[in-house]
């Protein structure tokens, strides 16, 4: 039976690095609260149900999330893992609560975001999860906030020694006797590290590690690798609606930088389902999405916004994808997301739809 995995953002507790880069007490809630509607009937800002702007440095809040997910059919959280180098491993508390709390029933595993944190105005390639935090900031200071360093075998061993404390937890998701570990950016060097980790895991009594890499367009992957799609995959579907195409062409002609991209919810989902039906790669897990609106992070600077989504549509489309996955013998669906509030992609209850999206997942998993 195909299991639903929901991507999980730990960026809701303060850390010194965020205080330094974006201002004291910065978490992703700051971005969420500052959002503004950009057009008529644009649902911003998004507000959690009962104004529950939780702090994930408090264990009971992570317990609440895990209980809510378990009760509504979410099998596991794919928790983003921010290991940059031997000195920097950030936003670790939520996963460590999941590791150590024996009452939690929801599984979890790591999704390693293996890249540098950079300022959004920089030309340096890397992570830019908080671009609005740079708005109005004079372009000075370091362009790379935290440098990602893969290193060599001794560095790999140090990293493994940390993650194996999670592998040993009953709550950590495993396929058979293999801990699941996802990696966003593939490279031949990363594959060498994976092989080294696999050897260490076998020495520790596992049958190896079940690695799953994020699929990215125009990148070559060995056929032996397991992959997953992160959705909505705008670069693949390209479904900007007609009026937005005309509008953006006009803006480009005037050489204006401020623009937004609107996408049709139904069209993106239907293309996704068509792709899944015709896919012949048995090692590719499909992605799914609840909705998407990253305007809290980007404002008028190339925000991508899905329009026309409802809990009822989501339920129908996710159910279709789950049945396709089960027919093809796929183990997992990667769902965007549990709590990406500043991307408008969250299962958690809000003031507009309450628990409707969670209830939809529960019905799907229970077969109606």
PDB file of N, CA and C in Angstrom, residues 8 29 48-56 58-72 77 97-98 101 103-104 106 338-339 341 347-350 354-355 358:
ATOM      1  N   UNK A   8       8.201  18.404   5.714  1.00  0.00           N
ATOM      2  CA  UNK A   8       8.081  19.084   7.011  1.00  0.00           C
ATOM      3  C   UNK A   8       9.195  20.119   7.161  1.00  0.00           C
ATOM      4  N   UNK A  29       7.341  32.311  10.580  1.00  0.00           N
ATOM      5  CA  UNK A  29       6.092  33.002  10.922  1.00  0.00           C
ATOM      6  C   UNK A  29       6.189  34.499  10.623  1.00  0.00           C
ATOM      7  N   UNK A  48      -3.061  30.528  10.851  1.00  0.00           N
ATOM      8  CA  UNK A  48      -3.325  29.201  11.430  1.00  0.00           C
ATOM      9  C   UNK A  48      -4.617  29.182  12.242  1.00  0.00           C
ATOM     10  N   UNK A  49      -5.255  28.044  12.289  1.00  0.00           N
ATOM     11  CA  UNK A  49      -6.471  27.845  13.077  1.00  0.00           C
ATOM     12  C   UNK A  49      -6.193  28.194  14.541  1.00  0.00           C
ATOM     13  N   UNK A  50      -7.080  28.980  15.128  1.00  0.00           N
ATOM     14  CA  UNK A  50      -6.919  29.441  16.511  1.00  0.00           C
ATOM     15  C   UNK A  50      -5.632  30.241  16.720  1.00  0.00           C
ATOM     16  N   UNK A  51      -5.148  30.874  15.641  1.00  0.00           N
ATOM     17  CA  UNK A  51      -3.916  31.678  15.732  1.00  0.00           C
ATOM     18  C   UNK A  51      -2.758  30.885  16.342  1.00  0.00           C
ATOM     19  N   UNK A  52      -2.637  29.649  15.935  1.00  0.00           N
ATOM     20  CA  UNK A  52      -1.629  28.761  16.517  1.00  0.00           C
ATOM     21  C   UNK A  52      -0.275  28.963  15.833  1.00  0.00           C
ATOM     22  N   UNK A  53       0.365  30.079  16.131  1.00  0.00           N
ATOM     23  CA  UNK A  53       1.714  30.353  15.635  1.00  0.00           C
ATOM     24  C   UNK A  53       2.715  29.655  16.563  1.00  0.00           C
ATOM     25  N   UNK A  54       2.833  28.375  16.399  1.00  0.00           N
ATOM     26  CA  UNK A  54       3.572  27.537  17.346  1.00  0.00           C
ATOM     27  C   UNK A  54       5.080  27.767  17.294  1.00  0.00           C
ATOM     28  N   UNK A  55       5.725  27.336  18.338  1.00  0.00           N
ATOM     29  CA  UNK A  55       7.183  27.387  18.481  1.00  0.00           C
ATOM     30  C   UNK A  55       7.667  25.939  18.546  1.00  0.00           C
ATOM     31  N   UNK A  56       8.474  25.523  17.550  1.00  0.00           N
ATOM     32  CA  UNK A  56       8.896  24.124  17.489  1.00  0.00           C
ATOM     33  C   UNK A  56      10.091  23.807  18.382  1.00  0.00           C
ATOM     34  N   UNK A  58       9.426  23.840  21.445  1.00  0.00           N
ATOM     35  CA  UNK A  58       8.614  23.322  22.553  1.00  0.00           C
ATOM     36  C   UNK A  58       8.087  21.950  22.157  1.00  0.00           C
ATOM     37  N   UNK A  59       8.423  20.941  22.926  1.00  0.00           N
ATOM     38  CA  UNK A  59       8.158  19.558  22.528  1.00  0.00           C
ATOM     39  C   UNK A  59       6.675  19.262  22.336  1.00  0.00           C
ATOM     40  N   UNK A  60       5.816  19.841  23.164  1.00  0.00           N
ATOM     41  CA  UNK A  60       4.390  19.528  23.066  1.00  0.00           C
ATOM     42  C   UNK A  60       3.814  19.968  21.721  1.00  0.00           C
ATOM     43  N   UNK A  61       4.415  20.981  21.099  1.00  0.00           N
ATOM     44  CA  UNK A  61       3.937  21.411  19.791  1.00  0.00           C
ATOM     45  C   UNK A  61       4.281  20.393  18.704  1.00  0.00           C
ATOM     46  N   UNK A  62       5.445  19.789  18.804  1.00  0.00           N
ATOM     47  CA  UNK A  62       5.818  18.718  17.868  1.00  0.00           C
ATOM     48  C   UNK A  62       4.952  17.486  18.122  1.00  0.00           C
ATOM     49  N   UNK A  63       4.681  17.186  19.385  1.00  0.00           N
ATOM     50  CA  UNK A  63       3.772  16.074  19.716  1.00  0.00           C
ATOM     51  C   UNK A  63       2.401  16.297  19.087  1.00  0.00           C
ATOM     52  N   UNK A  64       1.904  17.528  19.177  1.00  0.00           N
ATOM     53  CA  UNK A  64       0.597  17.859  18.586  1.00  0.00           C
ATOM     54  C   UNK A  64       0.599  17.620  17.086  1.00  0.00           C
ATOM     55  N   UNK A  65       1.658  18.060  16.406  1.00  0.00           N
ATOM     56  CA  UNK A  65       1.750  17.856  14.965  1.00  0.00           C
ATOM     57  C   UNK A  65       1.746  16.367  14.611  1.00  0.00           C
ATOM     58  N   UNK A  66       2.532  15.601  15.337  1.00  0.00           N
ATOM     59  CA  UNK A  66       2.637  14.165  15.051  1.00  0.00           C
ATOM     60  C   UNK A  66       1.308  13.452  15.307  1.00  0.00           C
ATOM     61  N   UNK A  67       0.631  13.821  16.370  1.00  0.00           N
ATOM     62  CA  UNK A  67      -0.659  13.212  16.680  1.00  0.00           C
ATOM     63  C   UNK A  67      -1.683  13.549  15.599  1.00  0.00           C
ATOM     64  N   UNK A  68      -1.706  14.816  15.184  1.00  0.00           N
ATOM     65  CA  UNK A  68      -2.639  15.256  14.158  1.00  0.00           C
ATOM     66  C   UNK A  68      -2.381  14.525  12.841  1.00  0.00           C
ATOM     67  N   UNK A  69      -1.124  14.388  12.480  1.00  0.00           N
ATOM     68  CA  UNK A  69      -0.775  13.700  11.242  1.00  0.00           C
ATOM     69  C   UNK A  69      -1.175  12.229  11.300  1.00  0.00           C
ATOM     70  N   UNK A  70      -0.849  11.572  12.398  1.00  0.00           N
ATOM     71  CA  UNK A  70      -1.158  10.146  12.548  1.00  0.00           C
ATOM     72  C   UNK A  70      -2.662   9.897  12.469  1.00  0.00           C
ATOM     73  N   UNK A  71      -3.429  10.738  13.122  1.00  0.00           N
ATOM     74  CA  UNK A  71      -4.888  10.571  13.149  1.00  0.00           C
ATOM     75  C   UNK A  71      -5.534  10.805  11.788  1.00  0.00           C
ATOM     76  N   UNK A  72      -4.829  11.476  10.881  1.00  0.00           N
ATOM     77  CA  UNK A  72      -5.409  11.803   9.585  1.00  0.00           C
ATOM     78  C   UNK A  72      -4.709  11.095   8.422  1.00  0.00           C
ATOM     79  N   UNK A  77       6.745  12.158   8.240  1.00  0.00           N
ATOM     80  CA  UNK A  77       7.236  13.480   7.877  1.00  0.00           C
ATOM     81  C   UNK A  77       8.603  13.336   7.212  1.00  0.00           C
ATOM     82  N   UNK A  97      13.109  15.876  18.876  1.00  0.00           N
ATOM     83  CA  UNK A  97      11.915  15.518  19.653  1.00  0.00           C
ATOM     84  C   UNK A  97      11.273  14.254  19.076  1.00  0.00           C
ATOM     85  N   UNK A  98      11.167  14.193  17.744  1.00  0.00           N
ATOM     86  CA  UNK A  98      10.587  13.005  17.106  1.00  0.00           C
ATOM     87  C   UNK A  98      11.431  11.764  17.379  1.00  0.00           C
ATOM     88  N   UNK A 101      11.013  10.970  21.600  1.00  0.00           N
ATOM     89  CA  UNK A 101       9.712  10.850  22.254  1.00  0.00           C
ATOM     90  C   UNK A 101       9.090   9.498  21.915  1.00  0.00           C
ATOM     91  N   UNK A 103       6.271   8.260  22.752  1.00  0.00           N
ATOM     92  CA  UNK A 103       4.812   8.236  22.589  1.00  0.00           C
ATOM     93  C   UNK A 103       4.375   8.619  21.173  1.00  0.00           C
ATOM     94  N   UNK A 104       5.284   9.135  20.372  1.00  0.00           N
ATOM     95  CA  UNK A 104       4.958   9.559  19.013  1.00  0.00           C
ATOM     96  C   UNK A 104       4.784   8.340  18.117  1.00  0.00           C
ATOM     97  N   UNK A 106       3.782   8.823  14.548  1.00  0.00           N
ATOM     98  CA  UNK A 106       4.128   9.200  13.182  1.00  0.00           C
ATOM     99  C   UNK A 106       5.610   8.956  12.942  1.00  0.00           C
ATOM    100  N   UNK A 338       3.489  19.578   4.867  1.00  0.00           N
ATOM    101  CA  UNK A 338       2.805  19.640   6.158  1.00  0.00           C
ATOM    102  C   UNK A 338       2.642  21.075   6.639  1.00  0.00           C
ATOM    103  N   UNK A 339       3.707  21.872   6.509  1.00  0.00           N
ATOM    104  CA  UNK A 339       3.676  23.200   7.151  1.00  0.00           C
ATOM    105  C   UNK A 339       4.505  24.246   6.412  1.00  0.00           C
ATOM    106  N   UNK A 341       3.943  27.169   5.309  1.00  0.00           N
ATOM    107  CA  UNK A 341       2.964  28.251   5.359  1.00  0.00           C
ATOM    108  C   UNK A 341       3.323  29.403   4.431  1.00  0.00           C
ATOM    109  N   UNK A 347      -0.889  21.190   5.248  1.00  0.00           N
ATOM    110  CA  UNK A 347      -2.032  20.383   5.673  1.00  0.00           C
ATOM    111  C   UNK A 347      -2.609  20.883   6.985  1.00  0.00           C
ATOM    112  N   UNK A 348      -1.798  21.539   7.765  1.00  0.00           N
ATOM    113  CA  UNK A 348      -2.256  22.012   9.074  1.00  0.00           C
ATOM    114  C   UNK A 348      -3.485  22.903   8.925  1.00  0.00           C
ATOM    115  N   UNK A 349      -4.384  22.892   9.914  1.00  0.00           N
ATOM    116  CA  UNK A 349      -5.630  23.656   9.799  1.00  0.00           C
ATOM    117  C   UNK A 349      -5.396  25.161   9.814  1.00  0.00           C
ATOM    118  N   UNK A 350      -6.218  25.876   9.030  1.00  0.00           N
ATOM    119  CA  UNK A 350      -6.136  27.331   9.018  1.00  0.00           C
ATOM    120  C   UNK A 350      -7.522  27.925   9.216  1.00  0.00           C
ATOM    121  N   UNK A 354     -10.176  25.305   7.811  1.00  0.00           N
ATOM    122  CA  UNK A 354     -10.195  24.450   8.987  1.00  0.00           C
ATOM    123  C   UNK A 354      -9.390  23.181   8.763  1.00  0.00           C
ATOM    124  N   UNK A 355     -10.024  22.039   9.018  1.00  0.00           N
ATOM    125  CA  UNK A 355      -9.355  20.738   8.921  1.00  0.00           C
ATOM    126  C   UNK A 355      -9.675  20.017   7.610  1.00  0.00           C
ATOM    127  N   UNK A 358      -6.849  17.970   5.846  1.00  0.00           N
ATOM    128  CA  UNK A 358      -6.500  16.797   6.653  1.00  0.00           C
ATOM    129  C   UNK A 358      -7.584  15.731   6.566  1.00  0.00           C
TER     130      UNK A 358
END
